[in-house]
Amino acid sequence: MSHNTDQDPNGLKDDAQTASSIPESIAEGVDEEVVESNRRLFVGWQFFLFAALAIGYSGFHLISLNVYPMETWSFRIVHIAGALILGYGLFAGARFAEDDQQASPAWLKWVSYALLAPALYSLVHVFLMQQTLNGGAMRIDPSIETLHYGYPLIATTAIAIVLSWFYRQARHRFNPADLVLMVCAIASAAYLLMAFNTNMRMSTGTSFAPPGISWAAIAGSLLILELTRRVAGLALVVISAVFLVYVFAGQYLPGFLGYPGLSVQRFFSQVYTDAGILGPTTAVSSTYIILFIIFAAFLQASKVGDYFVNFAFAAAGRARGGPAKVSIFASGLMGMINGTSAGNVVSTGSLTIPLMKKVGYPARSAGAIEAAASTGGQIMPPIMGAGAFIMAEVTGIPYTEIAIAAVIPAILYFASIYFMVDFEAARKGMRGMRKDEIPLFSKLVKQVYLFAPIIILIVALFMGYSVIRAGTLATASAAVVSWISPNKMGIRAILRALQLAGTMSIQIIAVCACAGLIVGVISLTGVGARFSSLLLGLAGVSQLLALVFAMLISILLGMGMPTTAAYAVAASVVAPGLINIGIEPLVAHFFVFYFAVVSAITPPVALASYAAAGISGDNPMGTSVASFKIGLAAFIVPFMFFYSPAMLMEGSAMQILRVGVTATLGIILLSGMVQAWFFGPVNTLQRVVMLVGAMFMIYGGIYSDIAGLAIGGALFIMQRKQYGNKATPSAT
């Protein structure tokens, strides 16, 4: 007894020292707002003005969606116009000046202010035209619409856009050229609101359409394209420009691309309707996407993102290659909510990539793992980075069916990345993180209630609540849950979350509107139907060849574009063709959706990989090739949908279970083949056998599954006999 008494104080002291050395939190700043390089950082009254605008914009959507609904087209016009006004206020069209010497000359400022006159002139004429209609007139004099509204608006918009490219000033200053563009956005939207709330709405797309609709649509399209360039880069703008050129040049093209052609007035009088810009993409961005951006902003304000990452570190940090496995879980959770692969890489990758390098991953592998995991968040149900909502809107398939169908493919994708990471860690002898380097799991479990908003969202959706009602409940619950957490949300934090949501929404709304422009071209010119006939012709030779062609087109259309826009465009061009060759609509759209998503890690233009390379310090192209290899399963899984629809929960319970289990085993074999490791090193012959076994099990047929299981079992026995239970490096 005396012996124990002598030893206890030292033991207690050591335990106390160990406990005190364990960090409370390893993730700090995951929830911090990512500020783009061309984003203005206002101070003083300008900060409060744009904060109020952003709060008002988010609040407008919450009220319109839940309390006082607006007429559909009017709501979407205001939705886009609000994003344009906020976007031109917050995002500059050129690089910022480092000092006064680099600032633009004074004459540029005065030219910009002078442009306010014609911009305001066109806006005033909208109100005058409205008074004319209120006075009982059936329509406006076309010469007034053209001379006093159309010409001033188009000229001012075009000149102000060009001036904004050359206007440079300090980051905290506002640009008068962008003020002009904000007025032009109001003038364009005001006319469309006036016209579409009268009988003029019925004339769109005909020779009877008033010219003002076309002028407003041209100005609106220019404003959307320029804002898209500022917030998402040139890729989508260039693709949109190609499609717009096709509208007027298509009649001169040979073969299946040729068509009779459309006049400028007929096209633009119809493109700013639900056939184009106000169509499915804006329908989703103005309802589901904006609502889930508000939800994500509330989660950020209550520091739930930090908790997700800390939880992942506590759960997986000590496994071999721990930070890489943490990246998979944390990036998957965050990417599911925030809807952008590159943005997710920046938020979670700034923490996980340096830690991966610390435990032995090369910079290239660290960046590639983060890029692949963040991209996978876009295919993780229930939110799927908002892609599920666009799919539901386009196909008419209930959202809950889409979310359930996505479960097995998401498991396969993340299982692939997990085993790629695990086998690489084993091959390179990497350790996990030490116990004193990660938060205590027992402490974090006490805050597991922070998952409640996501659980409430899932439960509400499957109880039959509408997506809007479920999203609103989840958002409200995020605020309520924060009151029992260390990061309580008061009025100030709620307003900050609404401001953050308004700012975060600009990119996705601009991108969806721009994608709507492309969708409008596809629907109004019929080019989608001609692609369908091309796929039908290829399917006559080989259905596999048609699928490969559809895959390449989907990836090509998605390069350099955010997920939602990539899917929206590919769904308009490729999915109808796949449906025409006999593929079920759900399978066809999932096929297209997957390849639109993985375009973010597909060389040569891989946005997620480039963002990860910027953090890891490695070569962008090398990182994109490595992330392509890690995400290889995502290029195989869509073909599995075609050959085995049970992968999308279509079939009996036994079929679904068999296909799910064997496909997962096939993915593990495929990961081992890529990394040349199973229980130990794998030689060239064994890698070939692993590939054959993986393909058999991934194919999904009963006989191919049996053959694949036999090959996998033989490899398992061989490797166990050769390497036994040799210890692998772990945390010390």
XYZ file of C-alpha atoms in Angstrom:
732
model
C 0.000 0.000 0.000
C 2.827 2.348 0.868
C 4.427 1.671 -2.517
C 1.294 2.847 -4.338
C 1.047 5.904 -2.149
C 4.621 6.867 -2.996
C 4.016 6.548 -6.778
C 0.592 8.179 -7.109
C 1.677 11.842 -6.893
C 4.144 11.457 -9.773
C 1.626 9.565 -11.852
C -1.017 12.222 -11.277
C 1.483 14.922 -12.121
C 2.425 13.215 -15.425
C -1.250 12.797 -16.359
C -1.914 16.426 -15.554
C 1.043 17.524 -17.698
C -0.148 15.334 -20.599
C -3.691 16.660 -20.320
C -2.487 20.225 -20.198
C -0.354 19.688 -23.314
C -3.286 18.432 -25.385
C -4.627 21.297 -27.490
C -8.231 22.381 -26.987
C -8.495 23.067 -30.701
C -6.225 22.490 -33.676
C -8.495 24.160 -36.224
C -8.635 27.915 -36.027
C -9.887 30.171 -38.780
C -11.575 27.501 -40.943
C -14.745 29.570 -40.625
C -13.029 32.835 -41.472
C -14.305 34.522 -44.606
C -12.116 33.983 -47.666
C -11.393 37.400 -49.205
C -10.697 37.316 -52.938
C -7.780 39.278 -54.383
C -10.079 41.673 -56.294
C -12.536 42.199 -53.421
C -12.748 45.714 -52.000
C -12.273 46.124 -48.265
C -14.282 49.197 -47.358
C -13.920 51.267 -44.216
C -16.190 53.803 -42.524
C -19.568 54.659 -44.004
C -18.895 52.675 -47.196
C -18.397 49.494 -45.145
C -21.704 50.046 -43.334
C -23.492 50.858 -46.597
C -22.450 47.657 -48.374
C -22.899 45.589 -45.207
C -26.484 46.907 -45.038
C -27.017 46.086 -48.736
C -25.724 42.524 -48.223
C -27.906 42.040 -45.115
C -30.907 43.453 -46.974
C -30.257 41.133 -49.937
C -30.137 37.996 -47.739
C -33.133 39.190 -45.724
C -35.116 39.839 -48.926
C -34.689 36.191 -49.948
C -35.624 34.813 -46.528
C -38.801 36.935 -46.458
C -39.757 36.258 -50.103
C -39.230 32.513 -49.770
C -41.036 32.110 -46.453
C -43.446 35.005 -45.847
C -44.348 37.201 -48.851
C -43.713 35.374 -52.147
C -43.269 37.467 -55.328
C -44.321 36.699 -58.884
C -41.743 34.203 -60.210
C -40.110 36.181 -63.036
C -40.095 39.393 -60.992
C -38.437 37.591 -58.064
C -35.694 36.199 -60.311
C -35.071 39.582 -61.977
C -34.655 41.250 -58.562
C -32.475 38.298 -57.457
C -30.031 38.840 -60.359
C -30.160 42.646 -60.183
C -29.346 42.591 -56.467
C -26.325 40.352 -57.087
C -25.142 42.685 -59.875
C -25.431 45.770 -57.647
C -23.626 44.088 -54.747
C -21.080 42.476 -57.058
C -20.058 45.693 -58.797
C -19.820 47.385 -55.430
C -17.583 44.732 -53.875
C -15.488 43.316 -56.746
C -13.106 45.472 -58.773
C -12.593 45.015 -62.495
C -8.812 45.517 -62.328
C -5.945 45.051 -59.880
C -5.727 47.437 -56.957
C -3.136 50.215 -56.865
C -0.350 49.745 -54.315
C 0.036 53.491 -53.800
C -1.171 56.831 -55.177
C 1.450 56.805 -57.954
C -0.086 53.651 -59.447
C -3.637 54.998 -59.221
C -5.549 55.892 -62.391
C -5.353 59.471 -63.724
C -8.032 61.934 -62.580
C -9.592 62.271 -66.057
C -10.686 58.611 -65.923
C -12.667 59.339 -62.772
C -14.394 62.358 -64.328
C -15.234 60.430 -67.515
C -16.794 57.760 -65.306
C -18.862 60.340 -63.430
C -19.948 61.853 -66.759
C -21.361 58.449 -67.770
C -23.790 58.692 -64.883
C -25.837 61.168 -66.935
C -26.869 58.764 -69.769
C -27.255 55.899 -67.248
C -29.663 57.947 -65.133
C -31.355 59.240 -68.317
C -32.244 55.679 -69.363
C -33.421 54.856 -65.825
C -35.667 57.947 -65.677
C -37.228 56.930 -68.999
C -38.245 53.588 -67.520
C -40.373 55.435 -64.967
C -41.774 57.711 -67.686
C -42.702 54.652 -69.769
C -44.354 53.104 -66.699
C -46.480 56.261 -66.292
C -47.486 56.031 -69.949
C -48.701 52.454 -69.433
C -50.483 53.434 -66.219
C -52.274 56.105 -68.243
C -53.989 53.418 -70.317
C -51.599 53.025 -73.278
C -51.252 49.459 -74.602
C -47.568 49.837 -75.531
C -44.721 52.328 -75.710
C -43.600 54.154 -78.853
C -40.692 51.964 -80.172
C -38.633 55.056 -81.057
C -38.728 56.220 -77.413
C -37.650 52.748 -76.231
C -34.749 52.734 -78.676
C -33.516 56.357 -78.720
C -34.201 57.382 -75.126
C -33.706 54.062 -73.358
C -31.901 51.445 -75.448
C -29.045 53.414 -77.044
C -28.019 55.316 -73.880
C -28.188 52.136 -71.778
C -26.144 49.923 -74.123
C -23.521 52.584 -74.862
C -23.115 53.482 -71.183
C -22.898 49.843 -70.100
C -20.263 48.952 -72.712
C -18.100 52.049 -72.094
C -18.283 51.697 -68.279
C -17.236 48.029 -68.485
C -14.192 48.921 -70.591
C -13.286 51.849 -68.304
C -13.475 49.576 -65.243
C -10.723 47.383 -66.745
C -8.284 50.285 -66.574
C -9.479 52.002 -63.419
C -7.068 51.336 -60.529
C -7.276 52.691 -57.014
C -6.677 51.730 -53.390
C -8.509 48.661 -52.100
C -10.719 50.620 -49.722
C -11.955 53.079 -52.366
C -15.003 52.822 -54.595
C -14.884 53.088 -58.374
C -17.239 55.563 -60.139
C -17.238 53.350 -63.260
C -18.746 50.569 -61.148
C -21.306 53.025 -59.778
C -22.400 53.580 -63.391
C -22.709 49.806 -63.870
C -24.852 49.572 -60.738
C -27.231 52.204 -62.163
C -27.296 50.327 -65.502
C -28.206 47.117 -63.655
C -31.124 48.938 -62.009
C -32.230 50.439 -65.361
C -32.130 47.037 -67.087
C -34.022 45.269 -64.296
C -36.566 48.102 -63.942
C -37.577 47.869 -67.617
C -37.856 44.066 -67.492
C -40.002 44.274 -64.338
C -42.243 46.784 -66.078
C -42.530 44.800 -69.331
C -42.976 41.333 -67.821
C -45.801 42.522 -65.574
C -47.882 43.592 -68.595
C -49.154 41.860 -71.737
C -45.787 42.611 -73.372
C -44.514 39.485 -71.650
C -46.498 37.345 -74.098
C -44.674 38.806 -77.095
C -41.155 37.645 -76.190
C -39.466 35.732 -78.993
C -41.770 37.146 -81.683
C -41.516 40.035 -84.117
C -44.087 41.881 -81.963
C -41.776 42.060 -78.926
C -41.032 45.693 -77.979
C -37.399 46.627 -78.704
C -36.900 47.718 -75.092
C -36.918 44.076 -73.929
C -34.024 43.298 -76.260
C -32.067 46.382 -75.162
C -32.586 45.561 -71.484
C -31.593 41.917 -72.112
C -28.413 42.905 -74.001
C -27.375 45.256 -71.196
C -28.256 42.646 -68.572
C -26.245 39.974 -70.419
C -23.185 42.240 -70.686
C -23.409 43.025 -66.967
C -23.720 39.321 -66.079
C -20.732 38.387 -68.272
C -18.512 41.107 -66.771
C -19.429 40.226 -63.183
C -18.800 36.536 -63.944
C -15.330 37.463 -65.228
C -14.615 39.280 -61.965
C -15.808 36.552 -59.605
C -15.139 33.313 -61.538
C -12.495 34.072 -64.155
C -12.552 34.055 -67.936
C -13.344 30.365 -68.616
C -17.141 30.606 -68.351
C -17.186 33.996 -70.093
C -15.250 32.601 -73.080
C -17.570 29.587 -73.325
C -20.602 31.912 -73.145
C -19.110 34.134 -75.856
C -18.606 31.096 -78.120
C -22.245 30.091 -77.661
C -23.435 33.668 -78.335
C -21.377 33.840 -81.519
C -22.959 30.532 -82.554
C -26.450 32.108 -82.309
C -25.652 34.448 -85.189
C -22.986 32.419 -87.036
C -24.719 29.023 -86.865
C -26.529 29.547 -90.163
C -23.145 29.638 -91.929
C -21.791 26.443 -90.319
C -21.842 23.077 -92.131
C -23.118 19.702 -90.938
C -24.986 19.053 -87.719
C -23.987 22.471 -86.278
C -25.874 24.439 -88.923
C -29.340 25.941 -88.265
C -31.514 28.671 -89.873
C -30.380 31.420 -87.491
C -32.035 33.994 -85.212
C -32.146 37.778 -85.404
C -30.675 39.867 -82.581
C -34.110 41.106 -81.523
C -35.793 37.678 -81.507
C -32.965 36.058 -79.572
C -32.469 38.726 -76.925
C -36.191 39.318 -76.431
C -36.435 35.667 -75.380
C -33.094 34.900 -73.685
C -33.933 36.965 -70.567
C -36.970 34.758 -69.835
C -37.404 31.315 -68.297
C -36.071 29.893 -71.578
C -32.640 31.232 -70.638
C -31.304 33.519 -67.924
C -34.475 33.303 -65.780
C -34.658 29.542 -66.355
C -33.647 26.505 -64.254
C -30.226 27.757 -63.125
C -31.571 31.046 -61.773
C -34.633 29.245 -60.384
C -32.269 27.166 -58.240
C -29.866 29.979 -57.325
C -32.765 32.221 -56.228
C -34.283 29.564 -53.958
C -32.246 26.556 -52.835
C -28.716 27.843 -53.379
C -29.193 31.248 -51.714
C -30.980 29.521 -48.820
C -28.131 27.058 -48.275
C -25.556 29.825 -48.572
C -27.393 31.557 -45.712
C -27.374 28.224 -43.831
C -23.612 27.844 -44.435
C -23.034 31.446 -43.286
C -24.905 30.745 -40.037
C -22.775 27.633 -39.501
C -19.641 29.708 -40.131
C -20.769 32.430 -37.731
C -21.290 29.827 -34.982
C -17.820 28.305 -35.702
C -19.243 24.910 -36.668
C -16.616 24.575 -39.411
C -13.839 24.706 -36.812
C -15.682 22.039 -34.828
C -16.045 19.767 -37.908
C -12.299 19.918 -38.532
C -11.398 19.423 -34.845
C -13.790 16.462 -34.692
C -12.149 14.930 -37.771
C -8.679 15.386 -36.217
C -9.796 13.756 -32.966
C -11.419 10.836 -34.825
C -8.745 10.121 -37.465
C -5.650 12.140 -36.597
C -3.742 9.264 -34.951
C -4.153 6.830 -37.870
C -1.211 6.490 -40.255
C -1.124 9.525 -42.515
C -3.625 11.077 -40.072
C -3.880 14.637 -41.456
C -4.664 13.255 -44.927
C -7.561 11.221 -43.536
C -8.702 14.264 -41.602
C -8.673 16.183 -44.890
C -11.010 13.592 -46.415
C -13.590 13.855 -43.635
C -13.346 17.599 -42.995
C -13.266 18.637 -46.664
C -16.132 16.299 -47.482
C -18.295 17.829 -44.741
C -17.399 21.423 -45.603
C -17.576 20.903 -49.388
C -21.040 19.395 -49.120
C -22.286 22.673 -47.635
C -20.351 25.432 -49.380
C -20.838 24.252 -52.971
C -17.457 25.215 -54.430
C -14.444 22.915 -54.693
C -11.807 25.635 -54.955
C -13.312 27.664 -52.093
C -13.349 24.582 -49.894
C -9.690 23.878 -50.670
C -8.772 27.385 -49.547
C -10.735 27.172 -46.262
C -9.802 23.668 -45.030
C -6.615 23.155 -47.049
C -4.827 26.057 -45.355
C -4.851 23.865 -42.208
C -4.653 20.273 -43.520
C -2.034 20.684 -46.280
C 0.776 21.966 -43.970
C -0.040 19.193 -41.449
C 0.118 16.534 -44.191
C 3.537 17.828 -45.190
C 4.579 17.715 -41.537
C 3.937 13.946 -41.232
C 5.779 13.124 -44.453
C 3.498 13.696 -47.452
C 5.233 15.438 -50.377
C 3.761 18.847 -51.220
C 2.231 17.443 -54.408
C 0.438 14.570 -52.648
C -0.794 16.879 -49.863
C -2.321 19.315 -52.362
C -3.778 16.516 -54.503
C -5.471 14.801 -51.538
C -7.065 18.064 -50.396
C -8.254 18.894 -53.935
C -9.767 15.431 -54.445
C -11.477 15.454 -51.019
C -12.885 18.975 -51.482
C -14.209 18.038 -54.913
C -15.871 14.976 -53.388
C -17.895 17.226 -51.104
C -19.915 18.239 -54.181
C -21.237 14.672 -54.565
C -21.905 14.021 -50.862
C -25.583 13.878 -49.921
C -27.767 15.357 -48.623
C -26.751 18.818 -49.952
C -24.229 17.874 -52.668
C -22.985 21.436 -53.015
C -26.438 22.494 -54.314
C -26.084 20.195 -57.354
C -28.903 17.965 -56.087
C -31.300 20.914 -56.182
C -30.431 21.809 -59.778
C -30.876 18.145 -60.745
C -34.275 18.057 -59.061
C -35.290 21.270 -60.873
C -34.112 20.061 -64.296
C -35.368 16.464 -64.132
C -38.491 16.811 -61.995
C -37.261 13.889 -59.861
C -37.962 14.500 -56.135
C -34.971 15.811 -54.223
C -35.135 12.990 -51.648
C -34.783 10.356 -54.420
C -31.692 12.125 -55.734
C -30.125 12.366 -52.265
C -30.728 8.643 -51.605
C -29.388 7.672 -55.037
C -26.154 9.575 -54.310
C -25.272 7.540 -51.188
C -23.415 4.543 -52.702
C -21.486 6.599 -55.320
C -20.347 8.995 -52.574
C -19.224 6.076 -50.380
C -17.251 4.640 -53.309
C -15.561 7.957 -54.044
C -14.498 8.627 -50.468
C -13.511 4.968 -49.925
C -11.252 5.294 -52.967
C -9.540 8.418 -51.618
C -9.283 6.915 -48.118
C -7.535 3.745 -49.292
C -5.333 5.678 -51.727
C -4.200 7.751 -48.744
C -3.873 4.744 -46.432
C -1.827 2.658 -48.878
C 0.456 5.599 -49.671
C 1.005 6.214 -45.947
C 1.839 2.535 -45.425
C 4.161 2.418 -48.450
C 6.071 5.512 -47.331
C 6.143 4.560 -43.641
C 4.274 7.633 -42.440
C 3.128 8.056 -38.855
C -0.053 9.494 -37.506
C -0.187 12.497 -35.223
C 0.787 12.114 -31.588
C -1.831 12.141 -28.850
C -0.602 15.503 -27.612
C -0.985 17.020 -31.109
C -4.732 16.554 -31.464
C -7.796 17.566 -29.408
C -9.330 15.051 -26.997
C -12.171 13.117 -28.624
C -13.915 12.803 -25.248
C -14.128 16.614 -24.981
C -15.368 17.107 -28.538
C -18.078 14.463 -28.149
C -19.667 16.716 -25.525
C -20.279 19.291 -28.296
C -21.696 16.787 -30.778
C -24.945 18.782 -30.651
C -23.274 21.133 -33.180
C -24.178 18.528 -35.830
C -27.861 19.138 -34.967
C -28.590 21.672 -37.776
C -27.474 19.188 -40.446
C -29.408 16.345 -38.787
C -32.507 18.574 -38.563
C -32.112 19.396 -42.276
C -31.922 15.711 -43.261
C -34.804 14.657 -41.003
C -37.026 17.534 -42.201
C -36.385 16.669 -45.851
C -37.209 13.003 -45.359
C -40.295 13.877 -43.322
C -41.654 15.525 -46.456
C -40.982 19.193 -45.703
C -40.164 21.333 -48.747
C -36.486 22.084 -49.327
C -37.116 25.762 -48.545
C -38.893 25.009 -45.267
C -36.271 22.434 -44.259
C -33.427 24.831 -45.086
C -35.047 27.642 -43.109
C -35.546 25.346 -40.091
C -31.915 24.213 -40.283
C -30.733 27.843 -40.464
C -32.816 28.817 -37.444
C -31.567 25.757 -35.546
C -27.935 26.782 -36.247
C -28.601 30.030 -34.354
C -30.441 28.251 -31.529
C -27.754 25.560 -31.125
C -25.073 28.249 -30.915
C -26.701 29.531 -27.700
C -25.514 26.416 -25.831
C -22.065 26.456 -27.473
C -19.026 28.643 -26.709
C -19.805 30.785 -29.793
C -23.242 32.216 -29.034
C -24.983 34.088 -31.858
C -26.554 37.347 -30.754
C -28.173 39.982 -32.991
C -24.770 41.213 -34.118
C -23.585 37.714 -35.112
C -26.855 37.029 -36.958
C -26.494 40.272 -38.938
C -22.862 39.323 -39.639
C -24.037 35.936 -40.935
C -26.601 37.599 -43.222
C -23.911 39.987 -44.489
C -21.556 37.063 -45.106
C -24.297 35.189 -46.973
C -25.014 38.176 -49.223
C -21.329 38.452 -50.092
C -20.800 34.696 -50.546
C -23.809 34.406 -52.850
C -22.519 36.833 -55.500
C -20.222 34.360 -57.238
C -22.696 31.516 -57.506
C -25.571 33.785 -58.613
C -23.445 35.406 -61.339
C -22.270 31.977 -62.483
C -25.803 30.546 -62.556
C -27.088 33.564 -64.524
C -24.217 33.181 -66.979
C -24.921 29.458 -67.282
C -28.548 30.421 -67.926
C -27.349 32.468 -70.894
C -25.689 29.332 -72.319
C -28.769 27.228 -71.554
C -30.829 29.839 -73.420
C -28.606 29.536 -76.488
C -28.881 25.740 -76.370
C -32.669 25.743 -76.060
C -33.367 28.554 -78.558
C -30.996 27.320 -81.287
C -31.676 23.603 -80.864
C -27.966 22.739 -80.681
C -28.701 20.388 -77.769
C -30.958 18.295 -79.997
C -28.191 18.089 -82.609
C -25.739 16.846 -79.958
C -28.378 14.275 -79.013
C -28.584 13.027 -82.596
C -24.778 12.786 -82.689
C -24.778 10.663 -79.501
C -27.572 8.543 -80.952
C -25.432 7.907 -84.029
C -22.453 6.923 -81.882
C -24.653 4.636 -79.772
C -25.589 2.777 -82.951
C -21.905 1.829 -83.196
C -21.293 1.387 -79.454
C -23.088 2.617 -76.349
C -19.749 2.661 -74.512
C -18.344 4.971 -77.215
C -21.349 7.289 -76.785
C -20.756 7.369 -73.011
C -17.048 8.143 -73.445
C -17.933 10.983 -75.828
C -20.511 12.305 -73.328
C -17.869 12.118 -70.574
C -15.348 14.134 -72.608
C -17.929 16.817 -73.507
C -19.057 17.117 -69.853
C -15.469 17.529 -68.631
C -14.656 19.984 -71.424
C -17.720 22.120 -70.676
C -16.906 22.045 -66.955
C -13.251 23.077 -67.160
C -12.629 26.247 -65.202
C -16.276 26.508 -64.120
C -17.858 26.114 -60.675
C -19.784 22.856 -60.201
C -23.295 24.256 -60.481
C -22.627 26.039 -63.769
C -20.709 23.073 -65.177
C -23.569 20.696 -64.433
C -26.263 23.097 -65.677
C -24.548 23.475 -69.053
C -23.667 19.790 -69.427
C -27.213 18.784 -68.428
C -28.569 20.921 -71.284
C -26.120 19.658 -73.920
C -25.301 16.052 -72.988
C -28.038 14.592 -70.731
C -30.866 14.746 -73.355
C -28.662 12.774 -75.748
C -28.007 10.076 -73.160
C -31.741 9.828 -72.417
C -32.438 9.467 -76.147
C -30.129 6.445 -76.398
C -32.214 4.667 -73.768
C -30.565 5.639 -70.478
C -32.848 6.400 -67.518
C -33.059 10.161 -66.747
C -31.650 9.722 -63.195
C -28.695 7.685 -64.486
C -28.062 10.121 -67.361
C -28.064 13.181 -65.097
C -25.882 11.545 -62.446
C -23.445 10.549 -65.203
C -23.214 14.146 -66.394
C -23.146 15.551 -62.860
C -20.184 13.415 -61.794
C -18.031 14.487 -64.721
C -19.028 18.129 -64.288
C -17.846 17.846 -60.667
C -14.541 16.085 -61.387
C -13.626 18.673 -64.023
C -12.309 20.559 -60.943
C -9.449 18.008 -60.689
C -9.051 17.147 -64.380
C -5.957 18.493 -66.176
C -5.231 20.831 -67.866
C -7.732 23.259 -66.232
C -8.387 22.059 -62.661
C -9.559 24.858 -60.355
C -9.479 22.826 -57.118
C -6.011 21.444 -57.866
C -4.678 24.904 -58.738
C -6.019 26.301 -55.449
C -4.372 23.440 -53.533
C -1.061 23.973 -55.369
C -1.114 27.617 -54.279
C -1.154 26.467 -50.631
C 1.227 23.504 -50.928
C 3.772 25.415 -53.023
C 3.934 22.709 -55.697
C 3.532 22.917 -59.459
C -0.177 23.385 -60.389
C -0.106 20.983 -63.348
C 1.712 18.318 -61.314
C -0.829 18.694 -58.517
C -3.749 18.374 -60.954
C -2.291 15.145 -62.422
C -1.806 13.748 -58.892
C -5.353 14.703 -57.815
C -6.690 13.123 -61.025
C -4.960 9.879 -59.985
C -6.317 10.033 -56.417
C -9.845 10.772 -57.658
C -9.669 8.051 -60.312
C -12.748 6.289 -58.904
C -14.892 9.267 -59.861
C -14.057 8.623 -63.530
C -15.134 4.974 -63.253
C -18.187 5.195 -60.962
C -20.456 6.955 -63.555
C -19.989 4.058 -65.980
C -21.094 1.786 -63.141
C -24.431 3.650 -63.073
C -25.044 2.590 -66.667
C -24.067 -1.066 -66.292
C -25.589 -1.450 -62.813
C -28.454 0.955 -61.952
C -28.628 -0.681 -58.481
C -25.692 1.635 -57.695
C -28.287 4.428 -57.639
C -30.640 2.452 -55.374
C -32.689 1.205 -58.341
C -33.455 -2.492 -57.750
C -34.159 -4.953 -54.955
C -32.513 -4.631 -51.540
C -30.306 -7.684 -52.222
C -29.167 -6.296 -55.589
C -28.315 -2.938 -54.037
C -26.427 -4.591 -51.139
C -24.473 -6.926 -53.452
C -23.519 -4.181 -55.872
C -22.575 -1.782 -53.061
C -20.345 -4.301 -51.250
C -18.598 -5.714 -54.320
C -18.063 -2.261 -55.858
C -16.474 -1.064 -52.593
C -14.135 -4.099 -52.590
C -13.337 -3.361 -56.232
C -12.497 0.241 -55.357
C -10.123 -0.986 -52.614
C -8.347 -3.245 -55.139
C -8.169 -0.347 -57.616
C -6.615 1.898 -54.936
C -4.063 -0.802 -54.128
C -3.213 -1.149 -57.809
C -2.630 2.605 -58.210
C -0.457 2.829 -55.066
C 1.322 -0.539 -55.682
C 0.513 -1.664 -52.121
C -1.910 -4.024 -50.430
C -0.607 -5.590 -47.225
C 2.839 -4.888 -48.562
C 4.518 -3.964 -51.880
C 2.767 -5.241 -55.016
C 4.755 -6.333 -58.104
C 3.768 -5.564 -61.705
C 1.990 -8.899 -62.305
C 0.007 -8.549 -59.093
C -0.999 -5.007 -60.064
C -2.376 -6.276 -63.382
C -4.316 -9.008 -61.554
C -5.629 -6.403 -59.069
C -6.822 -4.212 -61.936
C -8.653 -7.146 -63.559
C -10.257 -8.108 -60.229
C -11.253 -4.498 -59.546
C -12.878 -4.124 -62.975
C -14.811 -7.373 -62.529
C -16.263 -6.233 -59.202
C -16.887 -2.656 -60.346
C -18.789 -3.922 -63.425
C -21.620 -5.156 -61.176
C -22.782 -8.368 -62.920
C -23.346 -11.467 -60.780
C -20.754 -13.590 -62.617
C -18.212 -10.781 -62.857
C -18.661 -10.183 -59.113
C -17.929 -13.854 -58.358
C -14.820 -13.749 -60.581
C -13.672 -10.493 -58.964
C -14.222 -11.852 -55.446
C -12.196 -14.983 -56.332
C -9.304 -12.839 -57.605
C -9.522 -10.519 -54.588
C -9.615 -13.499 -52.174
C -6.567 -15.098 -53.822
C -4.624 -11.822 -53.611
C -5.655 -11.396 -49.971
C -4.370 -14.881 -49.037
C -1.116 -14.391 -51.007
C -0.387 -11.013 -49.401
C -1.260 -12.221 -45.887
C 1.055 -15.198 -46.287
C 3.824 -13.001 -47.685
C 3.592 -10.103 -45.198
C 1.432 -11.429 -42.347
C 0.592 -8.872 -39.649
C 3.678 -6.711 -39.976
C 3.287 -3.562 -37.957
C 2.794 -0.369 -39.858
C 4.052 2.979 -38.621
C 1.687 4.712 -36.228
C 1.675 7.618 -33.849
C 4.202 7.614 -31.080
